[in-house]
Amino acid sequence: MKTVLHLTPGGSQYWLKGRDGWQPHDGPPSGPVWVVTDLAEEGFAEIQIPRIFGRDRQNYVSRQVASRFPDTPYRTTLPVKPGGGLMDRIAPPRQTLLGLDAATRVNLALDSLPGPLAGVWSTSMLLTTIACRKPLPPELFMVLPGLDALRIVVIKNRLPVLTRLIAGVTRPSDQVAEVVRTLRHLENTRVLDRSVHRHGVLVLGATEGMATALAAEHLDLLSPPPPWVDKPPSHWLFALFDLALKSPVGQLAPLSRRTQYVAAQLRQAAYIGAAISLGGALWAAGDNLRYIVAGQVSHSQIQANAQALAVKMGETDQKMVGFGVAAETVRAAVALDRDEVSTAPSLSQQMQQLGGVIGQHEAVRLGQLAWTILPPGRPACGGGVVGAPDVAAGAEAPASQRVVEISFDLALPEDLREKARAQMVSSMSALLAKLDGASVIRDPAKGLDKAALSGGGTRAGTDKALSWCLTLPGAPKSPSPT
């Protein structure tokens, strides 16, 4: 049995799909949960992208998504409709974004889930998926009546341009009025051309008396396409649930919320791959027997070669005696290699750790960076600054433990809002503190101005780079031989 959590302005409801179809469920479900939202905060946005490619394009789109929906992690980009010339196919000039600006409410619902989260899909996106089917026209008004609200999604060139959730609209005459009001708004904003052709309206519910009223406003009432053409109006909600179970495009939850579910899916795929590998190994085992027999034949030859090598090593030892190098000098050289060279902290490993933290914020730019192995007795980060932990500043590591000091500057986007800037800096400091053995000495998050202006004022320090300084443990020194 599969479970869907339907999240609406009026509350939330679990639905289980069994042999008899969809049934409401009051107790905690077992297994993964698919979440379908129907909230007023769902929204689409279209952005224009300059002719850039690869990593630059990804970074630009990521910054635009964060700028359009700065207060929610439930956001994503939608697939680009192919069309135009070759360059437009390689680097489309437009991109449609989807966001759910109700992070607090969605977080409360997800925190109470008893099982892993499969994903979050909005009703607007699910209706868009249905509207983009080939039998339907490229410009369409999708209308989904509910028990106490009306959902309208407008499609242009098989891409969503507007979604609305109007509370208290249940009568067909009021539903027609809202569709017409939406059409007039899009015509006034020049999203749709005025009176060029008749627009289609697909109502996923009762349509008594709506065809005549819509026709008078230059709108045509359409019949549902297969496979829902003969289904009752109540089936449409369950059709959206069935569509969500297929995990279509437009999933909104961040990966951190879906880790358990994604890991289970990968584990299942790994088991299948392991079974296939085992079968291949058994098939190849017969061929390996031939090589085992050949190895036994050559074993005696290997032993003879080993004996000859031992004789040559003995001769080499006799020659080294005549070089005149004292044994103490050799031991000192070995100790130097063991204590100073072999045990030096790994620069590449710590840079990878730091890059993993900074890479989670693609909009920032790295400025100066310094990596230093602290000599014994030298305090870290210049002895500590304002906002550094009380015990970490100036503390010395044990004699058997190396300490590495890393300081770097980050520049944030100038167009970043004050709230988003503070969240980004705090997130960066929290991620640095989670590094194994890390101690953040210089933390700009503790010096941020908490009194951000809500309207049009200037933001102090937004044009300056932010500086962090932290320490990481290096490799411990090996004990000296006795």
PDB file of C-alpha atoms in Angstrom, residues 294-313:
ATOM      1  CA  ALA A 294      48.853 -22.389 -14.468  1.00  0.00           C
ATOM      2  CA  GLY A 295      49.783 -20.586 -11.244  1.00  0.00           C
ATOM      3  CA  GLN A 296      50.656 -23.823  -9.526  1.00  0.00           C
ATOM      4  CA  VAL A 297      52.989 -24.717 -12.384  1.00  0.00           C
ATOM      5  CA  SER A 298      54.852 -21.388 -12.104  1.00  0.00           C
ATOM      6  CA  HIS A 299      55.097 -21.499  -8.276  1.00  0.00           C
ATOM      7  CA  SER A 300      58.420 -23.276  -8.278  1.00  0.00           C
ATOM      8  CA  GLN A 301      59.846 -20.720 -10.689  1.00  0.00           C
ATOM      9  CA  ILE A 302      58.746 -17.883  -8.409  1.00  0.00           C
ATOM     10  CA  GLN A 303      60.489 -19.498  -5.443  1.00  0.00           C
ATOM     11  CA  ALA A 304      63.716 -19.804  -7.426  1.00  0.00           C
ATOM     12  CA  ASN A 305      63.522 -16.122  -8.367  1.00  0.00           C
ATOM     13  CA  ALA A 306      62.935 -15.187  -4.724  1.00  0.00           C
ATOM     14  CA  GLN A 307      66.038 -17.076  -3.617  1.00  0.00           C
ATOM     15  CA  ALA A 308      68.132 -15.345  -6.288  1.00  0.00           C
ATOM     16  CA  LEU A 309      66.779 -11.972  -5.149  1.00  0.00           C
ATOM     17  CA  ALA A 310      67.698 -12.717  -1.529  1.00  0.00           C
ATOM     18  CA  VAL A 311      71.287 -13.449  -2.576  1.00  0.00           C
ATOM     19  CA  LYS A 312      71.480 -10.128  -4.432  1.00  0.00           C
ATOM     20  CA  MET A 313      70.077  -8.240  -1.408  1.00  0.00           C
TER      21      MET A 313
END
